[in-house]
C-alpha atoms as a PDB file:
ATOM      1  CA  UNK A   1       6.095 -11.144 -24.817  1.00  0.00           C
ATOM      2  CA  UNK A   2       4.975  -7.657 -25.504  1.00  0.00           C
ATOM      3  CA  UNK A   3       1.417  -7.398 -26.142  1.00  0.00           C
ATOM      4  CA  UNK A   4       1.167 -11.121 -27.386  1.00  0.00           C
ATOM      5  CA  UNK A   5      -2.056 -12.899 -26.442  1.00  0.00           C
ATOM      6  CA  UNK A   6      -1.244 -16.309 -25.005  1.00  0.00           C
ATOM      7  CA  UNK A   7      -1.943 -18.597 -28.093  1.00  0.00           C
ATOM      8  CA  UNK A   8       0.366 -20.989 -29.847  1.00  0.00           C
ATOM      9  CA  UNK A   9       2.773 -20.938 -26.923  1.00  0.00           C
ATOM     10  CA  UNK A  10       5.768 -23.303 -26.929  1.00  0.00           C
ATOM     11  CA  UNK A  11       8.074 -24.462 -24.187  1.00  0.00           C
ATOM     12  CA  UNK A  12      10.766 -22.238 -25.909  1.00  0.00           C
ATOM     13  CA  UNK A  13       8.454 -19.174 -25.379  1.00  0.00           C
ATOM     14  CA  UNK A  14       7.958 -19.982 -21.736  1.00  0.00           C
ATOM     15  CA  UNK A  15      11.910 -20.434 -21.221  1.00  0.00           C
ATOM     16  CA  UNK A  16      12.378 -17.054 -22.901  1.00  0.00           C
ATOM     17  CA  UNK A  17       9.874 -15.323 -20.639  1.00  0.00           C
ATOM     18  CA  UNK A  18      11.518 -16.772 -17.576  1.00  0.00           C
ATOM     19  CA  UNK A  19      14.904 -15.417 -18.761  1.00  0.00           C
ATOM     20  CA  UNK A  20      13.207 -12.082 -19.344  1.00  0.00           C
ATOM     21  CA  UNK A  21      12.340 -11.914 -15.771  1.00  0.00           C
ATOM     22  CA  UNK A  22       8.534 -12.483 -15.861  1.00  0.00           C
ATOM     23  CA  UNK A  23       7.251 -13.956 -12.641  1.00  0.00           C
ATOM     24  CA  UNK A  24      10.328 -12.948 -10.600  1.00  0.00           C
ATOM     25  CA  UNK A  25      11.514 -10.044  -8.640  1.00  0.00           C
ATOM     26  CA  UNK A  26      10.420  -8.212  -5.365  1.00  0.00           C
ATOM     27  CA  UNK A  27       8.417  -5.055  -4.723  1.00  0.00           C
ATOM     28  CA  UNK A  28       9.064  -2.476  -7.542  1.00  0.00           C
ATOM     29  CA  UNK A  29      11.266  -4.920  -9.547  1.00  0.00           C
ATOM     30  CA  UNK A  30       8.552  -7.582  -9.797  1.00  0.00           C
ATOM     31  CA  UNK A  31       7.345  -8.509 -13.204  1.00  0.00           C
ATOM     32  CA  UNK A  32       4.014 -10.252 -13.142  1.00  0.00           C
ATOM     33  CA  UNK A  33       3.776 -13.606 -15.267  1.00  0.00           C
ATOM     34  CA  UNK A  34       0.640 -12.213 -16.953  1.00  0.00           C
ATOM     35  CA  UNK A  35       0.132  -8.486 -17.855  1.00  0.00           C
ATOM     36  CA  UNK A  36      -3.121  -6.990 -19.096  1.00  0.00           C
ATOM     37  CA  UNK A  37      -1.959  -6.890 -22.564  1.00  0.00           C
ATOM     38  CA  UNK A  38      -1.171 -10.712 -22.522  1.00  0.00           C
ATOM     39  CA  UNK A  39      -4.749 -11.760 -22.057  1.00  0.00           C
ATOM     40  CA  UNK A  40      -8.126 -11.230 -23.822  1.00  0.00           C
ATOM     41  CA  UNK A  41      -9.999  -8.390 -22.257  1.00  0.00           C
ATOM     42  CA  UNK A  42     -13.581  -7.130 -22.128  1.00  0.00           C
ATOM     43  CA  UNK A  43     -12.649  -3.865 -20.384  1.00  0.00           C
ATOM     44  CA  UNK A  44     -12.181  -5.614 -17.035  1.00  0.00           C
ATOM     45  CA  UNK A  45      -8.402  -5.573 -16.955  1.00  0.00           C
ATOM     46  CA  UNK A  46      -6.598  -2.530 -15.563  1.00  0.00           C
ATOM     47  CA  UNK A  47      -3.154  -1.219 -14.642  1.00  0.00           C
ATOM     48  CA  UNK A  48      -3.542   0.252 -11.039  1.00  0.00           C
ATOM     49  CA  UNK A  49      -0.792   2.325  -9.381  1.00  0.00           C
ATOM     50  CA  UNK A  50       0.074   0.905  -5.919  1.00  0.00           C
ATOM     51  CA  UNK A  51       0.881   2.654  -2.668  1.00  0.00           C
ATOM     52  CA  UNK A  52       2.219  -0.259  -0.813  1.00  0.00           C
ATOM     53  CA  UNK A  53       4.558  -0.967  -3.595  1.00  0.00           C
ATOM     54  CA  UNK A  54       5.307   1.895  -6.122  1.00  0.00           C
ATOM     55  CA  UNK A  55       4.542   0.297  -9.332  1.00  0.00           C
ATOM     56  CA  UNK A  56       1.543  -0.359 -11.555  1.00  0.00           C
ATOM     57  CA  UNK A  57      -0.272  -3.557 -10.745  1.00  0.00           C
ATOM     58  CA  UNK A  58      -1.828  -5.804 -13.609  1.00  0.00           C
ATOM     59  CA  UNK A  59      -5.400  -6.763 -12.473  1.00  0.00           C
ATOM     60  CA  UNK A  60      -7.338  -8.974 -14.837  1.00  0.00           C
ATOM     61  CA  UNK A  61     -10.820  -8.764 -13.427  1.00  0.00           C
ATOM     62  CA  UNK A  62     -13.012  -6.281 -11.397  1.00  0.00           C
ATOM     63  CA  UNK A  63     -12.909  -8.779  -8.555  1.00  0.00           C
ATOM     64  CA  UNK A  64      -8.992  -8.703  -8.439  1.00  0.00           C
ATOM     65  CA  UNK A  65      -9.300  -4.850  -8.490  1.00  0.00           C
ATOM     66  CA  UNK A  66     -11.852  -5.156  -5.610  1.00  0.00           C
ATOM     67  CA  UNK A  67      -9.340  -7.303  -3.562  1.00  0.00           C
ATOM     68  CA  UNK A  68      -6.262  -5.378  -4.566  1.00  0.00           C
ATOM     69  CA  UNK A  69      -7.621  -1.882  -3.314  1.00  0.00           C
ATOM     70  CA  UNK A  70      -8.297  -3.799   0.147  1.00  0.00           C
ATOM     71  CA  UNK A  71      -4.781  -5.356   0.308  1.00  0.00           C
ATOM     72  CA  UNK A  72      -3.157  -2.101  -0.689  1.00  0.00           C
ATOM     73  CA  UNK A  73      -5.226   0.044   1.698  1.00  0.00           C
ATOM     74  CA  UNK A  74      -4.608  -2.293   4.682  1.00  0.00           C
ATOM     75  CA  UNK A  75      -0.853  -1.591   4.869  1.00  0.00           C
ATOM     76  CA  UNK A  76      -0.602  -5.123   6.449  1.00  0.00           C
ATOM     77  CA  UNK A  77       1.739  -6.327   3.558  1.00  0.00           C
ATOM     78  CA  UNK A  78       5.316  -5.310   2.461  1.00  0.00           C
ATOM     79  CA  UNK A  79       4.717  -6.737  -1.002  1.00  0.00           C
ATOM     80  CA  UNK A  80       1.792  -7.570  -3.237  1.00  0.00           C
ATOM     81  CA  UNK A  81       2.659  -9.845  -6.276  1.00  0.00           C
ATOM     82  CA  UNK A  82      -0.178 -10.335  -8.702  1.00  0.00           C
ATOM     83  CA  UNK A  83      -0.408 -13.025 -11.365  1.00  0.00           C
ATOM     84  CA  UNK A  84       2.200 -15.010  -9.493  1.00  0.00           C
ATOM     85  CA  UNK A  85       3.489 -18.142 -11.500  1.00  0.00           C
ATOM     86  CA  UNK A  86       3.481 -21.624  -9.973  1.00  0.00           C
ATOM     87  CA  UNK A  87       6.935 -23.050 -10.926  1.00  0.00           C
ATOM     88  CA  UNK A  88       8.338 -25.378 -11.735  1.00  0.00           C
ATOM     89  CA  UNK A  89       5.942 -26.471 -14.445  1.00  0.00           C
ATOM     90  CA  UNK A  90       6.627 -30.076 -14.001  1.00  0.00           C
ATOM     91  CA  UNK A  91       5.347 -29.820 -10.438  1.00  0.00           C
ATOM     92  CA  UNK A  92       1.895 -28.830 -11.453  1.00  0.00           C
ATOM     93  CA  UNK A  93       1.787 -31.440 -14.231  1.00  0.00           C
ATOM     94  CA  UNK A  94       2.865 -34.118 -11.667  1.00  0.00           C
ATOM     95  CA  UNK A  95      -0.048 -32.973  -9.263  1.00  0.00           C
ATOM     96  CA  UNK A  96      -2.527 -32.979 -12.022  1.00  0.00           C
ATOM     97  CA  UNK A  97      -1.522 -36.542 -12.915  1.00  0.00           C
ATOM     98  CA  UNK A  98      -1.903 -37.626  -9.268  1.00  0.00           C
ATOM     99  CA  UNK A  99      -5.377 -35.934  -9.109  1.00  0.00           C
ATOM    100  CA  UNK A 100      -6.277 -37.707 -12.427  1.00  0.00           C
ATOM    101  CA  UNK A 101      -7.253 -34.380 -13.964  1.00  0.00           C
ATOM    102  CA  UNK A 102      -6.338 -32.499 -17.176  1.00  0.00           C
ATOM    103  CA  UNK A 103      -3.619 -29.899 -16.856  1.00  0.00           C
ATOM    104  CA  UNK A 104      -4.692 -26.662 -18.613  1.00  0.00           C
ATOM    105  CA  UNK A 105      -2.935 -26.207 -22.058  1.00  0.00           C
ATOM    106  CA  UNK A 106      -2.388 -22.948 -23.979  1.00  0.00           C
ATOM    107  CA  UNK A 107      -4.780 -22.376 -26.948  1.00  0.00           C
ATOM    108  CA  UNK A 108      -3.305 -23.128 -30.431  1.00  0.00           C
ATOM    109  CA  UNK A 109      -1.435 -25.878 -32.221  1.00  0.00           C
ATOM    110  CA  UNK A 110       1.070 -27.193 -29.659  1.00  0.00           C
ATOM    111  CA  UNK A 111      -1.068 -28.009 -26.536  1.00  0.00           C
ATOM    112  CA  UNK A 112       1.863 -26.618 -24.349  1.00  0.00           C
ATOM    113  CA  UNK A 113       1.016 -27.027 -20.578  1.00  0.00           C
ATOM    114  CA  UNK A 114      -0.070 -23.586 -19.116  1.00  0.00           C
ATOM    115  CA  UNK A 115       1.988 -22.048 -16.520  1.00  0.00           C
ATOM    116  CA  UNK A 116      -0.632 -21.586 -13.733  1.00  0.00           C
ATOM    117  CA  UNK A 117      -0.763 -18.487 -11.742  1.00  0.00           C
ATOM    118  CA  UNK A 118      -2.223 -17.381  -8.524  1.00  0.00           C
ATOM    119  CA  UNK A 119      -3.976 -13.954  -8.345  1.00  0.00           C
ATOM    120  CA  UNK A 120      -1.942 -12.641  -5.496  1.00  0.00           C
ATOM    121  CA  UNK A 121       0.853 -13.598  -3.283  1.00  0.00           C
ATOM    122  CA  UNK A 122       1.003 -11.325  -0.161  1.00  0.00           C
ATOM    123  CA  UNK A 123       3.930 -10.917   2.028  1.00  0.00           C
ATOM    124  CA  UNK A 124       3.185  -9.583   5.485  1.00  0.00           C
ATOM    125  CA  UNK A 125       5.374  -7.008   7.166  1.00  0.00           C
ATOM    126  CA  UNK A 126       5.980  -9.412  10.079  1.00  0.00           C
ATOM    127  CA  UNK A 127       7.453 -12.249   7.801  1.00  0.00           C
ATOM    128  CA  UNK A 128      10.517 -12.400  10.027  1.00  0.00           C
ATOM    129  CA  UNK A 129       8.298 -12.968  13.007  1.00  0.00           C
ATOM    130  CA  UNK A 130       6.856 -16.140  11.691  1.00  0.00           C
ATOM    131  CA  UNK A 131       3.896 -14.938   9.662  1.00  0.00           C
ATOM    132  CA  UNK A 132       3.839 -16.741   6.354  1.00  0.00           C
ATOM    133  CA  UNK A 133       3.016 -15.216   2.943  1.00  0.00           C
ATOM    134  CA  UNK A 134      -0.604 -15.653   1.737  1.00  0.00           C
ATOM    135  CA  UNK A 135      -1.529 -16.817  -1.715  1.00  0.00           C
ATOM    136  CA  UNK A 136      -5.030 -15.571  -2.658  1.00  0.00           C
ATOM    137  CA  UNK A 137      -7.201 -16.677  -5.543  1.00  0.00           C
ATOM    138  CA  UNK A 138     -10.051 -14.330  -6.481  1.00  0.00           C
ATOM    139  CA  UNK A 139     -13.229 -16.094  -7.369  1.00  0.00           C
ATOM    140  CA  UNK A 140     -16.819 -14.793  -7.735  1.00  0.00           C
ATOM    141  CA  UNK A 141     -19.420 -16.662  -5.848  1.00  0.00           C
ATOM    142  CA  UNK A 142     -21.338 -17.040  -9.169  1.00  0.00           C
ATOM    143  CA  UNK A 143     -18.346 -19.424 -10.389  1.00  0.00           C
ATOM    144  CA  UNK A 144     -19.397 -21.929  -7.822  1.00  0.00           C
ATOM    145  CA  UNK A 145     -22.977 -21.781  -8.917  1.00  0.00           C
ATOM    146  CA  UNK A 146     -22.275 -22.650 -12.699  1.00  0.00           C
ATOM    147  CA  UNK A 147     -23.132 -26.368 -12.756  1.00  0.00           C
ATOM    148  CA  UNK A 148     -21.563 -26.857 -16.258  1.00  0.00           C
ATOM    149  CA  UNK A 149     -18.201 -25.381 -15.185  1.00  0.00           C
ATOM    150  CA  UNK A 150     -18.226 -26.047 -11.419  1.00  0.00           C
ATOM    151  CA  UNK A 151     -16.332 -29.460 -11.740  1.00  0.00           C
ATOM    152  CA  UNK A 152     -13.512 -27.908 -13.911  1.00  0.00           C
ATOM    153  CA  UNK A 153     -13.471 -24.814 -11.592  1.00  0.00           C
ATOM    154  CA  UNK A 154     -12.900 -26.970  -8.529  1.00  0.00           C
ATOM    155  CA  UNK A 155     -10.362 -29.197 -10.281  1.00  0.00           C
ATOM    156  CA  UNK A 156      -8.174 -26.193 -10.960  1.00  0.00           C
ATOM    157  CA  UNK A 157      -8.515 -24.851  -7.605  1.00  0.00           C
ATOM    158  CA  UNK A 158      -7.530 -28.080  -6.078  1.00  0.00           C
ATOM    159  CA  UNK A 159      -4.562 -28.235  -8.279  1.00  0.00           C
ATOM    160  CA  UNK A 160      -3.454 -24.723  -7.062  1.00  0.00           C
ATOM    161  CA  UNK A 161      -4.216 -25.681  -3.467  1.00  0.00           C
ATOM    162  CA  UNK A 162      -2.154 -28.818  -3.643  1.00  0.00           C
ATOM    163  CA  UNK A 163       0.678 -26.975  -5.255  1.00  0.00           C
ATOM    164  CA  UNK A 164       0.934 -24.368  -2.553  1.00  0.00           C
ATOM    165  CA  UNK A 165       0.674 -26.897   0.254  1.00  0.00           C
ATOM    166  CA  UNK A 166       3.202 -29.424  -1.237  1.00  0.00           C
ATOM    167  CA  UNK A 167       5.850 -26.925  -2.574  1.00  0.00           C
ATOM    168  CA  UNK A 168       5.588 -24.038  -0.174  1.00  0.00           C
ATOM    169  CA  UNK A 169       3.728 -25.454   2.925  1.00  0.00           C
ATOM    170  CA  UNK A 170       1.125 -22.629   2.455  1.00  0.00           C
ATOM    171  CA  UNK A 171      -2.588 -22.588   2.556  1.00  0.00           C
ATOM    172  CA  UNK A 172      -4.345 -21.007  -0.517  1.00  0.00           C
ATOM    173  CA  UNK A 173      -7.143 -18.465   0.307  1.00  0.00           C
ATOM    174  CA  UNK A 174     -10.153 -18.631  -1.924  1.00  0.00           C
ATOM    175  CA  UNK A 175     -11.578 -15.149  -1.793  1.00  0.00           C
ATOM    176  CA  UNK A 176     -14.906 -14.017  -3.212  1.00  0.00           C
ATOM    177  CA  UNK A 177     -16.593 -10.502  -3.393  1.00  0.00           C
ATOM    178  CA  UNK A 178     -17.630 -11.118   0.347  1.00  0.00           C
ATOM    179  CA  UNK A 179     -14.171 -10.321   1.486  1.00  0.00           C
ATOM    180  CA  UNK A 180     -14.890  -6.705   0.552  1.00  0.00           C
ATOM    181  CA  UNK A 181     -18.479  -5.825   0.779  1.00  0.00           C
ATOM    182  CA  UNK A 182     -20.183  -3.321  -1.633  1.00  0.00           C
ATOM    183  CA  UNK A 183     -20.000  -0.178   0.524  1.00  0.00           C
ATOM    184  CA  UNK A 184     -16.339  -0.849   1.503  1.00  0.00           C
ATOM    185  CA  UNK A 185     -15.427  -1.405  -2.153  1.00  0.00           C
ATOM    186  CA  UNK A 186     -17.156   1.889  -3.207  1.00  0.00           C
ATOM    187  CA  UNK A 187     -15.225   3.858  -0.455  1.00  0.00           C
ATOM    188  CA  UNK A 188     -11.858   2.252  -1.168  1.00  0.00           C
ATOM    189  CA  UNK A 189     -12.362   3.090  -4.893  1.00  0.00           C
ATOM    190  CA  UNK A 190     -13.271   6.810  -4.020  1.00  0.00           C
ATOM    191  CA  UNK A 191     -10.287   7.173  -1.675  1.00  0.00           C
ATOM    192  CA  UNK A 192      -7.909   5.471  -4.003  1.00  0.00           C
ATOM    193  CA  UNK A 193      -8.677   8.024  -6.806  1.00  0.00           C
ATOM    194  CA  UNK A 194      -6.707  10.610  -4.733  1.00  0.00           C
ATOM    195  CA  UNK A 195      -4.017   8.573  -3.287  1.00  0.00           C
ATOM    196  CA  UNK A 196      -1.841  11.271  -4.855  1.00  0.00           C
ATOM    197  CA  UNK A 197      -4.055  14.444  -4.487  1.00  0.00           C
ATOM    198  CA  UNK A 198      -4.179  17.240  -6.951  1.00  0.00           C
ATOM    199  CA  UNK A 199      -4.885  19.774  -4.500  1.00  0.00           C
ATOM    200  CA  UNK A 200      -1.796  21.841  -3.311  1.00  0.00           C
ATOM    201  CA  UNK A 201      -0.311  20.259  -0.274  1.00  0.00           C
ATOM    202  CA  UNK A 202       2.677  21.915   1.163  1.00  0.00           C
ATOM    203  CA  UNK A 203       4.644  19.246   3.126  1.00  0.00           C
ATOM    204  CA  UNK A 204       4.157  18.664   6.839  1.00  0.00           C
ATOM    205  CA  UNK A 205       3.086  22.087   7.861  1.00  0.00           C
ATOM    206  CA  UNK A 206       0.169  22.044   5.503  1.00  0.00           C
ATOM    207  CA  UNK A 207      -0.658  18.527   6.444  1.00  0.00           C
ATOM    208  CA  UNK A 208      -0.763  19.442  10.178  1.00  0.00           C
ATOM    209  CA  UNK A 209      -2.888  22.488   9.696  1.00  0.00           C
ATOM    210  CA  UNK A 210      -5.427  20.586   7.692  1.00  0.00           C
ATOM    211  CA  UNK A 211      -5.624  17.781  10.090  1.00  0.00           C
ATOM    212  CA  UNK A 212      -5.759  20.134  13.172  1.00  0.00           C
ATOM    213  CA  UNK A 213      -8.528  21.937  11.503  1.00  0.00           C
ATOM    214  CA  UNK A 214     -10.575  18.774  11.032  1.00  0.00           C
ATOM    215  CA  UNK A 215      -9.840  17.536  14.405  1.00  0.00           C
ATOM    216  CA  UNK A 216     -11.153  20.743  15.989  1.00  0.00           C
ATOM    217  CA  UNK A 217     -14.252  21.259  13.954  1.00  0.00           C
ATOM    218  CA  UNK A 218     -17.464  19.693  15.225  1.00  0.00           C
ATOM    219  CA  UNK A 219     -18.517  16.863  13.028  1.00  0.00           C
ATOM    220  CA  UNK A 220     -21.229  14.895  14.818  1.00  0.00           C
ATOM    221  CA  UNK A 221     -24.622  15.394  13.033  1.00  0.00           C
ATOM    222  CA  UNK A 222     -23.027  17.628  10.395  1.00  0.00           C
ATOM    223  CA  UNK A 223     -23.209  16.566   6.750  1.00  0.00           C
ATOM    224  CA  UNK A 224     -19.816  15.732   5.418  1.00  0.00           C
ATOM    225  CA  UNK A 225     -19.915  18.286   2.651  1.00  0.00           C
ATOM    226  CA  UNK A 226     -20.750  21.024   5.425  1.00  0.00           C
ATOM    227  CA  UNK A 227     -17.814  19.766   7.650  1.00  0.00           C
ATOM    228  CA  UNK A 228     -15.354  19.999   4.823  1.00  0.00           C
ATOM    229  CA  UNK A 229     -16.534  23.485   3.653  1.00  0.00           C
ATOM    230  CA  UNK A 230     -15.834  24.627   7.232  1.00  0.00           C
ATOM    231  CA  UNK A 231     -12.351  22.934   7.321  1.00  0.00           C
ATOM    232  CA  UNK A 232     -11.574  24.488   4.025  1.00  0.00           C
ATOM    233  CA  UNK A 233     -12.330  27.941   5.087  1.00  0.00           C
ATOM    234  CA  UNK A 234     -10.104  27.522   8.079  1.00  0.00           C
ATOM    235  CA  UNK A 235      -7.206  26.252   5.825  1.00  0.00           C
ATOM    236  CA  UNK A 236      -7.560  28.231   2.752  1.00  0.00           C
ATOM    237  CA  UNK A 237      -8.987  25.382   0.505  1.00  0.00           C
ATOM    238  CA  UNK A 238     -12.168  25.337  -1.472  1.00  0.00           C
ATOM    239  CA  UNK A 239     -14.640  22.771  -0.502  1.00  0.00           C
ATOM    240  CA  UNK A 240     -13.719  20.443  -3.406  1.00  0.00           C
ATOM    241  CA  UNK A 241     -10.005  20.608  -2.467  1.00  0.00           C
ATOM    242  CA  UNK A 242     -10.935  19.909   1.249  1.00  0.00           C
ATOM    243  CA  UNK A 243     -12.901  16.902   0.032  1.00  0.00           C
ATOM    244  CA  UNK A 244      -9.880  15.747  -1.911  1.00  0.00           C
ATOM    245  CA  UNK A 245      -7.463  16.065   0.843  1.00  0.00           C
ATOM    246  CA  UNK A 246      -9.922  14.411   3.256  1.00  0.00           C
ATOM    247  CA  UNK A 247     -10.085  11.271   1.058  1.00  0.00           C
ATOM    248  CA  UNK A 248      -6.334  11.403   0.445  1.00  0.00           C
ATOM    249  CA  UNK A 249      -5.568  11.394   4.266  1.00  0.00           C
ATOM    250  CA  UNK A 250      -8.110   8.723   4.858  1.00  0.00           C
ATOM    251  CA  UNK A 251      -6.595   6.535   2.285  1.00  0.00           C
ATOM    252  CA  UNK A 252      -3.103   6.941   3.915  1.00  0.00           C
ATOM    253  CA  UNK A 253      -4.527   6.504   7.499  1.00  0.00           C
ATOM    254  CA  UNK A 254      -4.178   9.998   8.795  1.00  0.00           C
ATOM    255  CA  UNK A 255      -7.976   9.983   9.293  1.00  0.00           C
ATOM    256  CA  UNK A 256      -9.991   7.100  10.484  1.00  0.00           C
ATOM    257  CA  UNK A 257     -13.505   6.837   9.443  1.00  0.00           C
ATOM    258  CA  UNK A 258     -16.041   4.002   9.152  1.00  0.00           C
ATOM    259  CA  UNK A 259     -15.399   2.722   5.638  1.00  0.00           C
ATOM    260  CA  UNK A 260     -18.385   0.116   5.890  1.00  0.00           C
ATOM    261  CA  UNK A 261     -20.722   3.111   5.483  1.00  0.00           C
ATOM    262  CA  UNK A 262     -21.030   4.528   2.103  1.00  0.00           C
ATOM    263  CA  UNK A 263     -19.547   7.996   2.090  1.00  0.00           C
ATOM    264  CA  UNK A 264     -22.091  10.719   1.129  1.00  0.00           C
ATOM    265  CA  UNK A 265     -21.591  14.586   1.150  1.00  0.00           C
ATOM    266  CA  UNK A 266     -25.277  14.908   2.494  1.00  0.00           C
ATOM    267  CA  UNK A 267     -24.847  12.597   5.468  1.00  0.00           C
ATOM    268  CA  UNK A 268     -22.894  12.970   8.636  1.00  0.00           C
ATOM    269  CA  UNK A 269     -19.994  10.602   9.387  1.00  0.00           C
ATOM    270  CA  UNK A 270     -20.660   8.019  12.056  1.00  0.00           C
ATOM    271  CA  UNK A 271     -16.945   7.766  13.040  1.00  0.00           C
ATOM    272  CA  UNK A 272     -14.033  10.155  12.846  1.00  0.00           C
ATOM    273  CA  UNK A 273     -10.527  10.188  14.468  1.00  0.00           C
ATOM    274  CA  UNK A 274      -7.657  12.246  13.229  1.00  0.00           C
ATOM    275  CA  UNK A 275      -4.115  11.173  13.807  1.00  0.00           C
ATOM    276  CA  UNK A 276      -2.006  13.992  15.218  1.00  0.00           C
ATOM    277  CA  UNK A 277       1.438  12.128  14.714  1.00  0.00           C
ATOM    278  CA  UNK A 278       3.052   9.266  12.938  1.00  0.00           C
ATOM    279  CA  UNK A 279       2.447   6.883  15.941  1.00  0.00           C
ATOM    280  CA  UNK A 280      -1.329   7.575  15.892  1.00  0.00           C
ATOM    281  CA  UNK A 281      -1.387   6.960  12.224  1.00  0.00           C
ATOM    282  CA  UNK A 282       0.425   3.637  12.677  1.00  0.00           C
ATOM    283  CA  UNK A 283      -2.181   2.696  15.313  1.00  0.00           C
ATOM    284  CA  UNK A 284      -4.843   3.240  12.780  1.00  0.00           C
ATOM    285  CA  UNK A 285      -2.979   1.164  10.185  1.00  0.00           C
ATOM    286  CA  UNK A 286      -2.678  -1.678  12.829  1.00  0.00           C
ATOM    287  CA  UNK A 287      -6.472  -1.596  13.418  1.00  0.00           C
ATOM    288  CA  UNK A 288      -7.236  -2.087   9.799  1.00  0.00           C
ATOM    289  CA  UNK A 289      -4.934  -4.980   9.585  1.00  0.00           C
ATOM    290  CA  UNK A 290      -6.201  -6.704  12.588  1.00  0.00           C
END
């Protein structure tokens, strides 16, 4: 399947991809059914490193990227599986027949039925406690306003909804851009860029000294840039390095800030709490997930 766009696909191709492990596995061993090299792209596809799961995630739209950052940041999930296939193929064909709609087919000569996928399958940490996995379909609101395509969009969503309910007993979540408002998306993007910081960080002692300095430096009504310059002077970092570490610790929940207010170095924070130990960090994670 390496680099091949999905055209002129045969049932033999599908069987071979299944044998190669696409669409199966857990966490780091999971291989998404669709990868960025398998679909036409207009610069919107991207391979994004994960922090919940240590592997690259194949995201096929900016909206998927928007949602992925939120899921990855939340720490609510033990596994995030993107481009998850709806097997067996015969089941989605059967549902399409019952709904009296056309099952999607691959482009090309053979009209082979498409292996449908769901954008994300999220596995909560508390799965053993009775919380079910959550399938998520990312859809722009504009897709529901295009009258020419609306009927087909709704048909395919209903096909996927019926599949998840009949085969797995799960409800499909349709998520639009409203799930992650613009300012939150901006902030998550900024924080995610330094999930692995470039600034020197010397294990726990360095982390503790930076967080202690941040916790003891007055921050109310102080521009964020000024605050981080002061913290940097206390800990031997430049202002730029202090900013990078601030973002890094915020992404990993050692720092809790208001992520619904756009970060700006010229503006003071509206909320700041610093975790002093692992238990406090876990408390921050739990609040995000709630």
